[in-house]
XYZ file of C-alpha atoms in Angstrom:
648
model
C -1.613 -38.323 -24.142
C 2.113 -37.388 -23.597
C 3.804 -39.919 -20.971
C 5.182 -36.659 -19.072
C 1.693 -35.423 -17.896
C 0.643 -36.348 -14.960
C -3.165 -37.378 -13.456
C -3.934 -36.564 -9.511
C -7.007 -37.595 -8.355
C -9.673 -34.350 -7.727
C -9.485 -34.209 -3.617
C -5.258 -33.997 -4.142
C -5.092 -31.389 -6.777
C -7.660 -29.447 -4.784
C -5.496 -30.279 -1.426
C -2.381 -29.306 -3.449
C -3.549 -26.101 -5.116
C -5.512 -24.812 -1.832
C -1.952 -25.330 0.441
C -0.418 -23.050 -2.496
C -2.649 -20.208 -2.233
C -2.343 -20.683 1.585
C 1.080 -20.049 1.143
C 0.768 -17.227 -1.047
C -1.527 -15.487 1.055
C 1.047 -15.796 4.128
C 3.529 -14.171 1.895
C 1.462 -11.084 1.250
C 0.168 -11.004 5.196
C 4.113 -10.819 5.856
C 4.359 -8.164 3.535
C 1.246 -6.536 4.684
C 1.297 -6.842 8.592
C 4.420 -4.732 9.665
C 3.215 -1.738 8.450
C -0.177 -1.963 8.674
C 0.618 -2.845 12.535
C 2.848 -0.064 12.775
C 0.279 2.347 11.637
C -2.390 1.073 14.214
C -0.161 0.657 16.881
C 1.217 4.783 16.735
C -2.345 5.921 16.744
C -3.601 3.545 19.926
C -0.274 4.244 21.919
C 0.076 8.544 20.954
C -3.394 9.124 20.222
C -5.135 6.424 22.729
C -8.031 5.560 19.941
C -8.089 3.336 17.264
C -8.447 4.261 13.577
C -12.265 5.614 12.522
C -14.140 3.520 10.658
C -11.409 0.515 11.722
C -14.369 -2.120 10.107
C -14.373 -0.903 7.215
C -10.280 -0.356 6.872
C -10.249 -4.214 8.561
C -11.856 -5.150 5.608
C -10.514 -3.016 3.216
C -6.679 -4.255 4.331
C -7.659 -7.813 3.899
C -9.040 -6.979 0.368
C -5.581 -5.392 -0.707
C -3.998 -8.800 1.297
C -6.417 -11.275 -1.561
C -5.494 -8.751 -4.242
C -2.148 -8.945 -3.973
C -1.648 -12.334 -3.865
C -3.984 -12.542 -6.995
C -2.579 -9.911 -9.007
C 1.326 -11.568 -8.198
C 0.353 -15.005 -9.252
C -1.135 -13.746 -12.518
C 2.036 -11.659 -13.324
C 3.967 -14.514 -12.768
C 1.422 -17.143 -14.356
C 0.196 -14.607 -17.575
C 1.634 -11.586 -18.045
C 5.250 -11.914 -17.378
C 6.187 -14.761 -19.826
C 4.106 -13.259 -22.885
C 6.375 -10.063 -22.383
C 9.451 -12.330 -21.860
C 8.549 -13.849 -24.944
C 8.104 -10.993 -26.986
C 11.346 -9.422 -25.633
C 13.199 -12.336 -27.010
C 11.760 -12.322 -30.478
C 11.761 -8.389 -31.168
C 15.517 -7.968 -32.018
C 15.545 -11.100 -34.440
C 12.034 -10.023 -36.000
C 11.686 -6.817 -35.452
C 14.007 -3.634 -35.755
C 13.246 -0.120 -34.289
C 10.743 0.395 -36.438
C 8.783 -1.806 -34.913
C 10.017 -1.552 -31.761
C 9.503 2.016 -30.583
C 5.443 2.210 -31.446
C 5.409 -0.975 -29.293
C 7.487 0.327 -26.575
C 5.151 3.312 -26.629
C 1.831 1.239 -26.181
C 3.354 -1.380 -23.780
C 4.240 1.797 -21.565
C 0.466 3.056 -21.901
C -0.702 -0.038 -21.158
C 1.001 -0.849 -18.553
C 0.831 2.285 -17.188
C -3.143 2.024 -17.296
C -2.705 -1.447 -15.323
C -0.473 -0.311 -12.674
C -2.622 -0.185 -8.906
C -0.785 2.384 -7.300
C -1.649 4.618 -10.381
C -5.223 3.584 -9.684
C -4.330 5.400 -6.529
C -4.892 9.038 -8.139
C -8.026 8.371 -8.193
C -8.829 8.090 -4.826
C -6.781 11.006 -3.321
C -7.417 15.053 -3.870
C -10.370 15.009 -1.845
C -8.975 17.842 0.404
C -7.669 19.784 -2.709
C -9.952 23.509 -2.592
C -11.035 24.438 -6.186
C -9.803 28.127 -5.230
C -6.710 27.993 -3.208
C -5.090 25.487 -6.395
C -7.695 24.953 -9.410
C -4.922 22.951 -11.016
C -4.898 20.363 -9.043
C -8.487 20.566 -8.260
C -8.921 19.947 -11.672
C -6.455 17.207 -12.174
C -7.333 15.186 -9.192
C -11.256 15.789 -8.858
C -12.496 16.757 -12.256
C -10.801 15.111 -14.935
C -8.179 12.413 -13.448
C -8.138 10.546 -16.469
C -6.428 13.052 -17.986
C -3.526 13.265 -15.303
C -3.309 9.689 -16.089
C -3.079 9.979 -19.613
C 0.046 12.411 -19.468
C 1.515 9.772 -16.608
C 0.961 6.842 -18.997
C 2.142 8.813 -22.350
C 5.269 9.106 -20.282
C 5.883 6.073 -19.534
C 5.353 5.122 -22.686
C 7.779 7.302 -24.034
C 10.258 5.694 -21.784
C 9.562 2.451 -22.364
C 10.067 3.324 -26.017
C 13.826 5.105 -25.074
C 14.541 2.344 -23.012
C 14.123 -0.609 -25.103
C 16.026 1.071 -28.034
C 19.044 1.441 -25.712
C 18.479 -2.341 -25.294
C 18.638 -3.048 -28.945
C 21.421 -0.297 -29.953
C 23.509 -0.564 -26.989
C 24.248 3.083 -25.966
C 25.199 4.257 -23.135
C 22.491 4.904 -19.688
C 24.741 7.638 -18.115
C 24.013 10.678 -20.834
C 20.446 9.332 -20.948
C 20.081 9.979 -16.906
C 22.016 13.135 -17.134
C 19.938 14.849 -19.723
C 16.452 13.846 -17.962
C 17.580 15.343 -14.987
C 18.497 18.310 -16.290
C 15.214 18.716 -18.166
C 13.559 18.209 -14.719
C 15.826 20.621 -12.549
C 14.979 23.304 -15.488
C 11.318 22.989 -15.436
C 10.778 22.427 -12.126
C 12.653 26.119 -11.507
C 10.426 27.447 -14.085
C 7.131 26.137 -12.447
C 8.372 28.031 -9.008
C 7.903 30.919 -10.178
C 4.494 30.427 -10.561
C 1.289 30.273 -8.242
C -0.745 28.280 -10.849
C 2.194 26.298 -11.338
C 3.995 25.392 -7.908
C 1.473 24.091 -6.394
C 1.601 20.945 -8.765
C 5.418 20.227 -8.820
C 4.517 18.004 -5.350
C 2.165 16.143 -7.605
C 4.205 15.687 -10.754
C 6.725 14.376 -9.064
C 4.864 11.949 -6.939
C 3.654 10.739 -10.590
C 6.729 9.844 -11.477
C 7.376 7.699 -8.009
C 3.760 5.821 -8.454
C 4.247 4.879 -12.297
C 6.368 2.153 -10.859
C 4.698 -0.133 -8.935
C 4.339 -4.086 -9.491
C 2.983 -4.278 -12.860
C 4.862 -1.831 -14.959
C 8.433 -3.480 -13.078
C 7.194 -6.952 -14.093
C 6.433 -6.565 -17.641
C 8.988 -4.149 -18.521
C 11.840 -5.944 -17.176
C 10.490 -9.190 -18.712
C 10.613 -7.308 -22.250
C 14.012 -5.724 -21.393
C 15.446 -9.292 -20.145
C 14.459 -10.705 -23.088
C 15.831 -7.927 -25.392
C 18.865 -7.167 -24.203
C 20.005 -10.907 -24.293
C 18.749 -11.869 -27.313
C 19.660 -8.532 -29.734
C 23.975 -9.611 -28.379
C 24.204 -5.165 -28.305
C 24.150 -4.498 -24.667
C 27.269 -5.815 -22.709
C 27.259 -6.111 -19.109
C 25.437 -7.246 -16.183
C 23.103 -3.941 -15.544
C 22.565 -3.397 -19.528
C 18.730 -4.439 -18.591
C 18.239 -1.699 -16.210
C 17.802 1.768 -16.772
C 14.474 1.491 -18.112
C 12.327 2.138 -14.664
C 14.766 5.310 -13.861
C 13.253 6.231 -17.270
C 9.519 5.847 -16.589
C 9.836 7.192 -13.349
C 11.817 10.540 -14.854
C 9.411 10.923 -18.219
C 5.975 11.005 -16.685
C 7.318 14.156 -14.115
C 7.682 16.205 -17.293
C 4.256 14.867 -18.973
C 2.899 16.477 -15.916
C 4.848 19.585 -15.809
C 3.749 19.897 -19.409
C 0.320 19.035 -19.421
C 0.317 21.956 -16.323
C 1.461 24.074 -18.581
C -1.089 23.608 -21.482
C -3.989 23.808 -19.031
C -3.023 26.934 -16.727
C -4.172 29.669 -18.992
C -7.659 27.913 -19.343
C -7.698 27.925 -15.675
C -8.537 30.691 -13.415
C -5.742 31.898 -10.743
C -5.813 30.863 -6.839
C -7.916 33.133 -5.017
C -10.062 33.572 -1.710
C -13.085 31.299 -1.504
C -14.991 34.587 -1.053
C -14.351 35.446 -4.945
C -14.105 32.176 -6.399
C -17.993 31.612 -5.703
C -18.336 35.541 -6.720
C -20.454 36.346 -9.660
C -18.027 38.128 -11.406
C -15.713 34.350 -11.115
C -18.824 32.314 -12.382
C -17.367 32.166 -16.391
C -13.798 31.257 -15.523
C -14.055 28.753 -12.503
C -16.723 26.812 -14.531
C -14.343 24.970 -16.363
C -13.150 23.485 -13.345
C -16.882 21.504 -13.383
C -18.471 19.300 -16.149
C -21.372 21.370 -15.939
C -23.318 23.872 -13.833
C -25.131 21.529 -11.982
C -21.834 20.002 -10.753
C -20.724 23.821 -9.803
C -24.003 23.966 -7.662
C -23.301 20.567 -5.726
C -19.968 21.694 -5.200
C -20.896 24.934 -3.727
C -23.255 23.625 -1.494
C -20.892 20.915 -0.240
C -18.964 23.679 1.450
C -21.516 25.643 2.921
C -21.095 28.306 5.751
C -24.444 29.134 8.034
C -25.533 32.940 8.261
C -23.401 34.697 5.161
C -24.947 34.922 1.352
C -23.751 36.111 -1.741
C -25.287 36.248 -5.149
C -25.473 33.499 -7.944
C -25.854 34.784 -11.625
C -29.357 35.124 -11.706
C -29.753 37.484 -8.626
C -30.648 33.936 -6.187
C -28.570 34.186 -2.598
C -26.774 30.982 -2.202
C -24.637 30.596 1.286
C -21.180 31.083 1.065
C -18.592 28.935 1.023
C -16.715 27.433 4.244
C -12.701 27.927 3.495
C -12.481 24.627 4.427
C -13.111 21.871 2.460
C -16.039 18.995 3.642
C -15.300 15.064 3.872
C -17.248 13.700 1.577
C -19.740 10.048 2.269
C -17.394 6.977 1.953
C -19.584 4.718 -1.203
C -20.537 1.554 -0.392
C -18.542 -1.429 -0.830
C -20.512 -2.863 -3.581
C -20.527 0.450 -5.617
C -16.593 0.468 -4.882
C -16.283 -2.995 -6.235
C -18.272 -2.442 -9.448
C -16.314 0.689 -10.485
C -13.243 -0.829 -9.722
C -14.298 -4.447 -11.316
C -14.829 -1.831 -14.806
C -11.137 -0.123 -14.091
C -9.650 -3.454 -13.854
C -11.020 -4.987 -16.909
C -10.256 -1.765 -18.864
C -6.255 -1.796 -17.746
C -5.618 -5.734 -17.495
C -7.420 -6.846 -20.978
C -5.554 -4.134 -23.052
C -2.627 -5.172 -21.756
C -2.525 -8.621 -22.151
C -4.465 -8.501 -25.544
C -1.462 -6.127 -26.833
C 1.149 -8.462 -25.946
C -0.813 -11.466 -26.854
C -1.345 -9.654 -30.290
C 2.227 -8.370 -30.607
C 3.429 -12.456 -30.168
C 0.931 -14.192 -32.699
C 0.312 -11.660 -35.737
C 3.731 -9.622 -35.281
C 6.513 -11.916 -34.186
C 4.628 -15.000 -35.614
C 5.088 -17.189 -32.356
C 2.656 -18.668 -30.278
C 2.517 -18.363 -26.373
C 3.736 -21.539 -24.363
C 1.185 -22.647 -21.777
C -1.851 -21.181 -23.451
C -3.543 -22.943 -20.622
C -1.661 -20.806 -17.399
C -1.273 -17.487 -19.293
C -5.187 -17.189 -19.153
C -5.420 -18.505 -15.897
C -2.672 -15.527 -15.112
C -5.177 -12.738 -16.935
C -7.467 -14.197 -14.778
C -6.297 -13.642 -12.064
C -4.483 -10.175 -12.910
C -8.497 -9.026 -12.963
C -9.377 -10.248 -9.917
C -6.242 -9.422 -8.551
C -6.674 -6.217 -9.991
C -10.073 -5.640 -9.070
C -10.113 -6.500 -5.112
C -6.503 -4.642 -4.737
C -7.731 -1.115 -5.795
C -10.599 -1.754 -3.956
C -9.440 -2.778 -0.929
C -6.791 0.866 -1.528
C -10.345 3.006 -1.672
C -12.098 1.470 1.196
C -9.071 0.528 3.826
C -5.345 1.731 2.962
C -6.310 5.389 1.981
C -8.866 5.542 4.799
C -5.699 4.481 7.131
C -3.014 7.203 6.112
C -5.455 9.803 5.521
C -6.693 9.264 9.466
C -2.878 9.430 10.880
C -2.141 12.034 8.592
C -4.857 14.502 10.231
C -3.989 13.226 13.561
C 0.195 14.073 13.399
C -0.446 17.533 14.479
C -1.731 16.666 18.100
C 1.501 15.248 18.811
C 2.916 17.965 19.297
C 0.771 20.583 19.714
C 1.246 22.994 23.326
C -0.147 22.417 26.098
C -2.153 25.444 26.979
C -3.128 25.104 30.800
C 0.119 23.880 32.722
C -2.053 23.187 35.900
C -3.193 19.119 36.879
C -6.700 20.062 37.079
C -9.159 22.902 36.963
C -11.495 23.384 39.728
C -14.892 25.585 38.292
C -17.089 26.273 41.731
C -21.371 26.831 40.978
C -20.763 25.277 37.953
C -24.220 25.560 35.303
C -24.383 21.540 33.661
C -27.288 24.494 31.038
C -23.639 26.041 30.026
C -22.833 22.482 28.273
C -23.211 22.127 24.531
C -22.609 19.777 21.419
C -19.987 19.282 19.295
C -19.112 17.445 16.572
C -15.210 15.846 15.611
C -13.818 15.302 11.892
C -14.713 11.697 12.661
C -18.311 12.380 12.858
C -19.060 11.883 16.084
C -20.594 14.046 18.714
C -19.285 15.285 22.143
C -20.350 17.638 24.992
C -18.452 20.601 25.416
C -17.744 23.856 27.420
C -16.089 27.503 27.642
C -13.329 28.023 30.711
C -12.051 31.522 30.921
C -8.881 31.470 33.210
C -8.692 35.577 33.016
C -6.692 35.373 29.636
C -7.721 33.315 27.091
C -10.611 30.986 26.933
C -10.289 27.184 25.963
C -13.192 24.790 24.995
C -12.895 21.583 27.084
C -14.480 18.228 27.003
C -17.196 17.887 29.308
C -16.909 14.864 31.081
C -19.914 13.956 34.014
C -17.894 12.333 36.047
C -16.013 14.982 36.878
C -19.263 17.099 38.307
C -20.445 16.787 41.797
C -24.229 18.168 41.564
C -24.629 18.303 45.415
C -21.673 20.886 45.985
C -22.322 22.118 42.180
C -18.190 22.248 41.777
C -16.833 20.255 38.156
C -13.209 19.579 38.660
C -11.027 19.362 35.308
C -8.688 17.077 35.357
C -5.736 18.295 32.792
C -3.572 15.387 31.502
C -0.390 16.871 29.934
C 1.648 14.428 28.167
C 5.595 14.693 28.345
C 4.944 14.638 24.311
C 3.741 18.103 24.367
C 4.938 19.614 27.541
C 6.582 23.279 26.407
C 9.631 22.070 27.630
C 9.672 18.992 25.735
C 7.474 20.096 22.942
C 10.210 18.710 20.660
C 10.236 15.726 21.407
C 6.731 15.073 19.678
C 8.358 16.491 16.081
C 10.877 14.119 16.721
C 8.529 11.183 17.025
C 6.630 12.459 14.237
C 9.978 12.313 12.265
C 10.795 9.134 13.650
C 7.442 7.742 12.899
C 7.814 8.720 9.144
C 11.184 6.838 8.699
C 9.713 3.919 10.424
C 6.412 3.814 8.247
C 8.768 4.079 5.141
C 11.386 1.787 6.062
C 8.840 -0.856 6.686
C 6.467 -0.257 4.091
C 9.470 -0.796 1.718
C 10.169 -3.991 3.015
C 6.806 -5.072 2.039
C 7.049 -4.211 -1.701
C 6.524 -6.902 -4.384
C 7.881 -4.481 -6.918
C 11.012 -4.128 -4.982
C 12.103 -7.693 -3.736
C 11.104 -8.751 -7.694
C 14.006 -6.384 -8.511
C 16.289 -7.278 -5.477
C 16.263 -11.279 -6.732
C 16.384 -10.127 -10.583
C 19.812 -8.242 -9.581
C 21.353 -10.459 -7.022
C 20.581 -13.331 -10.297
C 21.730 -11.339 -13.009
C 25.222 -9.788 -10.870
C 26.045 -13.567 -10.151
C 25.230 -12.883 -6.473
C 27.760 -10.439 -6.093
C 24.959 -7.780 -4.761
C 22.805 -9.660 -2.334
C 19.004 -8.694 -2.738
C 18.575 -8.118 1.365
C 21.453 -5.563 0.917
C 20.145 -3.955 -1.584
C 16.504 -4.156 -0.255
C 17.788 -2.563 3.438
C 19.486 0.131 1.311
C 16.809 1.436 -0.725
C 14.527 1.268 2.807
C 16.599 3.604 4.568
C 16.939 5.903 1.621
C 12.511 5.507 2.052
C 12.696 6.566 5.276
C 15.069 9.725 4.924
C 12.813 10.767 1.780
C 9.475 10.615 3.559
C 10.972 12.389 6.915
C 12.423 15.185 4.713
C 8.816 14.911 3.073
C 6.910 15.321 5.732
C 9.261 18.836 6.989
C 8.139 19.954 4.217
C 4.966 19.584 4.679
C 4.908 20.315 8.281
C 6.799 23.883 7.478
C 5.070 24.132 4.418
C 8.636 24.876 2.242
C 8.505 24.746 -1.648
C 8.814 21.758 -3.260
C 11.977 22.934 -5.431
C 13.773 23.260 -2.408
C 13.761 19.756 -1.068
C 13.658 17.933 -4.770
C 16.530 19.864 -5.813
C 19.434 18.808 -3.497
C 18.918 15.091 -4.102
C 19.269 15.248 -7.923
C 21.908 17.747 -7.921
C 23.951 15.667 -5.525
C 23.074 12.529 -7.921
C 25.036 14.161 -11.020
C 28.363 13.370 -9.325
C 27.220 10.189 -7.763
C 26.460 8.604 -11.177
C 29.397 10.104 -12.827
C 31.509 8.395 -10.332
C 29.590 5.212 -10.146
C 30.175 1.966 -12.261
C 28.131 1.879 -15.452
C 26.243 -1.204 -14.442
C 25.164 -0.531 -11.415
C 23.976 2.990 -12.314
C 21.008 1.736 -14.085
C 20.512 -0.544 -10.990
C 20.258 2.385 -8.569
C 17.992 5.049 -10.894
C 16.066 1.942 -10.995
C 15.815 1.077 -7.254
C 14.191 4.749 -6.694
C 11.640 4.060 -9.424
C 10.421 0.486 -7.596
C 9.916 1.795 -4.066
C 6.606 3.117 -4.212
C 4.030 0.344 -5.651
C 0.834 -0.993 -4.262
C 1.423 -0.842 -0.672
C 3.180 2.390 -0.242
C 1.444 5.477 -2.519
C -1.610 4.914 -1.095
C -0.678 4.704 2.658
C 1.871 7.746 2.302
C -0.111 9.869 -0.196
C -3.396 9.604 2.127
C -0.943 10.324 5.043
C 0.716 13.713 3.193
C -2.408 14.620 2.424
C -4.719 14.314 5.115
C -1.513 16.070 6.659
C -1.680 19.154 4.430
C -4.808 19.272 4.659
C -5.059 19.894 8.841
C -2.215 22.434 8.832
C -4.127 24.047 5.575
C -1.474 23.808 3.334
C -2.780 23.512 -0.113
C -1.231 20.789 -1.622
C 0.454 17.428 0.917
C 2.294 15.987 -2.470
C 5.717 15.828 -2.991
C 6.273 12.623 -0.102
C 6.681 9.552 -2.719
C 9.068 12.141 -4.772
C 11.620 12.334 -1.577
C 11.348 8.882 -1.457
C 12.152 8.024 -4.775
C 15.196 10.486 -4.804
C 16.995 9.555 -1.254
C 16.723 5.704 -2.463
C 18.568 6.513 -5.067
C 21.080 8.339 -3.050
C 21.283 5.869 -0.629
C 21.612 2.905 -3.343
C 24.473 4.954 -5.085
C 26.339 5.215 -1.836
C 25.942 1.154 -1.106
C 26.832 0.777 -4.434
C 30.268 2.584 -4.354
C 31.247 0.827 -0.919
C 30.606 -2.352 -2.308
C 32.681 -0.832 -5.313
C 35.430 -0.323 -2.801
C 35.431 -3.666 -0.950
C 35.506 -5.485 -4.247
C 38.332 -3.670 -5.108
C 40.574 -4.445 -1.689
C 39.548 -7.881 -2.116
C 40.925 -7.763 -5.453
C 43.930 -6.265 -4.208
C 44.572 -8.309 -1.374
C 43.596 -11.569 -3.938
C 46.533 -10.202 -6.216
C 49.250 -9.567 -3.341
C 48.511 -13.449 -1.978
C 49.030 -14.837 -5.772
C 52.129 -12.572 -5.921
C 53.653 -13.933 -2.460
C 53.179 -17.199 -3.847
């Protein structure tokens, strides 16, 4: 046995390995808490009632809290030093032959791995088949798909990316040309109904491609690359790479649009969509006819018929969609335990392939690297989980709650008074939540309202029910702006602080504060891309709020970029484009794609994408500008330096 190893009795390792998870697990509750808090806290004070279902998002939260700390270690413990290790070896034993098919797959892979791409999965449920059957189709009926153009993007990156490592050329042209690909085809898809309606989604693909896994691995393999081919000068020669996979996948999506629109029938009324004459074309939004049926009857409208194919009467459809039943936990957990074996084992079996047969090199610490896959799974398995059942469930409620802040107060009165009032008038009702309340009419000469009916409020001797009117200074008429502004101070708050919490993005901060020599301090450069968060997702949510086309708000940011990089330094370039594509991971596409949507989908607007893309672009904005003033300082202090030498 060698002399170094060292034997602790069982009790001490246990002691020493449980205080190290404990420690872990604080990490990702710090991570977790603010904006989980933050969430909870804006309903209770503005909407004076918790989250629904706040069990089963309790437990849900706590699941993502375990996952994460699971799915970190086993980066760090598995996955990260087998694609260190390969990165180092590829430019002595390898050339581009081998290392753009590799770069290819290790994008695929790692796309397929990433949680917040997992995320896609569990969003769309407000999409209507007939106001967009594009997305309905993308997000509902065949999601794999979507994924599969998101992950052949990356891919393709990957494979761009690590042949700039081993060549050496220049990241400036690289970003320039992507983005004008994007700006071009995004103006084309405007122009279309089919098409527009997915440019939100494409281009939250790109922000979610991002997230912990992807950053991990593919830096590792860049790292490793870039210093051992001796091409790529310069401190940011390893970034560039995440700018790539975040750019890429937006035009997969675009393009696999594209391809699928003529196969699709055009948005139309929910009337004709469940028409006979529709039947033929909108089935290919379904796997089969039986799925077409279950549809149609999930959106079911009491009193009205038309005709199915064979002559039947079937109701018609409600133009709004239905919520549909939250699955269990358990049947959560076993499709997710199958999704994380099928996007951690391919991964780590590629790498671990790539290293023994290709490079001829064996892993170091055979022993921790399968520990790490182990817990990658589990990781894996509990985080996406815990996203279904507790994160999605908690932006999706605010989201269809933002409205009432500032909706208008209709009666400007404190209280109503209703004399020989009829407790026969009172009737049921039933929330989004579920739930049921009593209810009545009041007719004030005007208009009529529908008011809670509250039996406290009735005095059955002197048959008189006084309604009591609370109007909140948030939506008083002559205040009524002040509740957009909280909504819009809300949204800068949720991304600011959900930022903070990303793994993906203080994994980057450290990696660039190490490799610049400590020139650019992580917390900078972590408070920088946060406030470029926050102005993305309150332009984001405008958009949403005044339902404005996508093109307009995505536009401006990468227009405005083409100067900003020309004028930037050629290192930290690749550091910004890359800061935009690490902002939205684990934590932050579920909570702010649930939000946007659930948002859409109460103002019925068809699509509530396009949030994570404003992120992604105002980060790197905002990174550019930090960059150039630290640019700027370094440059006086240079200055100044060189006048105190010359005084002597």
């Amino acid at each position: 046995m060698p002399k170094s190893t060292i034997r602790l009795p069982l009790p001490s390792a246990l002691r020493m390995i449980g205080d190290y998870f404990v420690s872990r697990l604080r990490q990702q509750v710090r991570s977790v808490a603010f904006i989980v808090i933050y969430m909870v806290a804006f309903q209770l004070l503005i909407f004076g009632r918790a989250p629904a279902q706040a069990l089963t998002i309790a437990g849900g939260i706590a699941l993502v809290v375990v996952g994460l700390a699971f799915l970190l270690e086993g980066l760090l413990l598995g996955l990260m030093p087998l694609a260190r290790q390969v990165g180092l070896h590829l430019s002595a034993r390898g050339g581009l032959k081998i290392i753009l098919p590799l770069g290819l797959l290790l994008g695929i892979a790692s796309t397929l791995a990433e949680p917040a791409v997992a995320a896609l999965r569990a969003v769309g449920g407000g999409i209507a088949a007939w106001e967009s059957p594009l997305l309905f189709f993308l997000l509902q009926t065949n999601p794999d798909l979507l994924i599969l153009a998101i992950a052949i993007g990356v891919g393709v990156a990957v494979a761009i990316g690590m042949a700039r490592f081993y060549i050496g050329f220049a990241l400036k042209p690289v970003i320039l040309l992507s983005v004008g690909l994007l700006v071009v085809a995004s103006l084309f898809c405007s122009y279309s109904d089919a098409l527009a309606p997915i440019l939100g989604l494409a281009w939250d693909a790109g922000a979610v491609t991002t997230g912990a896994v992807t950053v991990s691995v593919v830096l590792a393999i860049g790292i490793g690359l870039s210093r051992s081919s001796g091409k790529s000068q310069g401190a940011g020669s390893s970034f560039g790479i995440i700018m790539l996979a975040s750019a890429l996948p937006v035009l997969a999506v675009i393009i696999l649009g594209m391809i699928l629109v003529p196969r699709l029938p055009a948005p139309t009324s929910a009337t004709n969509f469940f028409s006979v004459e529709m039947r033929e074309q909108v089935l290919p939004l379904f796997e089969d006819e039986d799925a077409f049926q279950d549809y149609a009857q999930e959106h079911v409208g009491a009193g009205r018929q038309v005709e199915q194919v064979d002559g039947a009467p079937t109701p018609i459809v409600n133009e709004s969609p239905r919520r549909t039943t939250q699955p269990s936990l358990l049947k959560v957990l076993g499709t997710e335990s199958l999704m994380a074996l099928r996007a951690v084992l391919p991964l780590a079996a590629l790498l671990g392939i790539v290293l023994l047969f290709l490079l001829r090199d064996r892993p170091r610490h055979p022993d921790e690297i399968v520990i790490g896959i182990v817990f990658a799974f589990v990781g894996m398995m509990l985080l996406t989980t815990g996203i279904r059942i507790g994160l999605s469930q908690l932006g999706n409620d605010v989201g269809r709650r933002l409205p009432q802040v500032y909706g208008e107060v209709r009666v400007e009165r404190g209280r109503i008074v209703v004399n020989n009032f009829d407790p026969a008038i009172v009737f049921k009702a039933a929330t989004p939540e579920g739930d049921t309340i009593e209810a009545f009419s009041i007719f004030d000469g005007d208009t009529f309202e529908t008011v809670t009916y509250r039996p406290e409020w009735y005095d059955p001797e002197r048959k008189i029910y006084i309604h009591q009117i609370h109007t909140s200074p948030l939506t008083h008429p002559v205040l009524s702006q002040i509740g957009l502004l909280l909504i819009l101070l809300f949204a800068f708050g949720m991304g600011y602080g959900a930022t903070i919490a990303e793994p993906a993005l203080n994994a980057l901060g450290k990696t660039v504060e190490e490799i610049t020599v400590g020139t650019t301090k992580s917390a900078s450069l972590v408070r920088a891309v946060a406030v470029g968060v926050g102005i993305g997702l309150v332009l984001g949510v405008i958009r949403i709020l005044y339902n404005l086309p996508m093109v307009w708000m995505i536009l401006p940011p990468y227009l405005l970029l083409i100067p900003l990089t020309l004028a930037s330094d050629e290192d930290f370039t690749g550091i910004a484009w890359d800061s935009g594509g690490v902002t939205t991971g684990s934590v932050t596409v579920p909570l702010v794609m649930a939000m946007g949507l659930g948002l859409g989908t109460q103002l019925d607007i068809v699509d509530g994408f396009g949030i994570l893309a404003m992120a992604a672009a105002y980060t790197v904005v905002t990174v550019h500008i930090f960059g150039l003033i630290v640019l700027v300082r370094q440059r006086r202090v240079a200055r100044a330096t060189a006048r105190e030498h010359e005084n002597g």
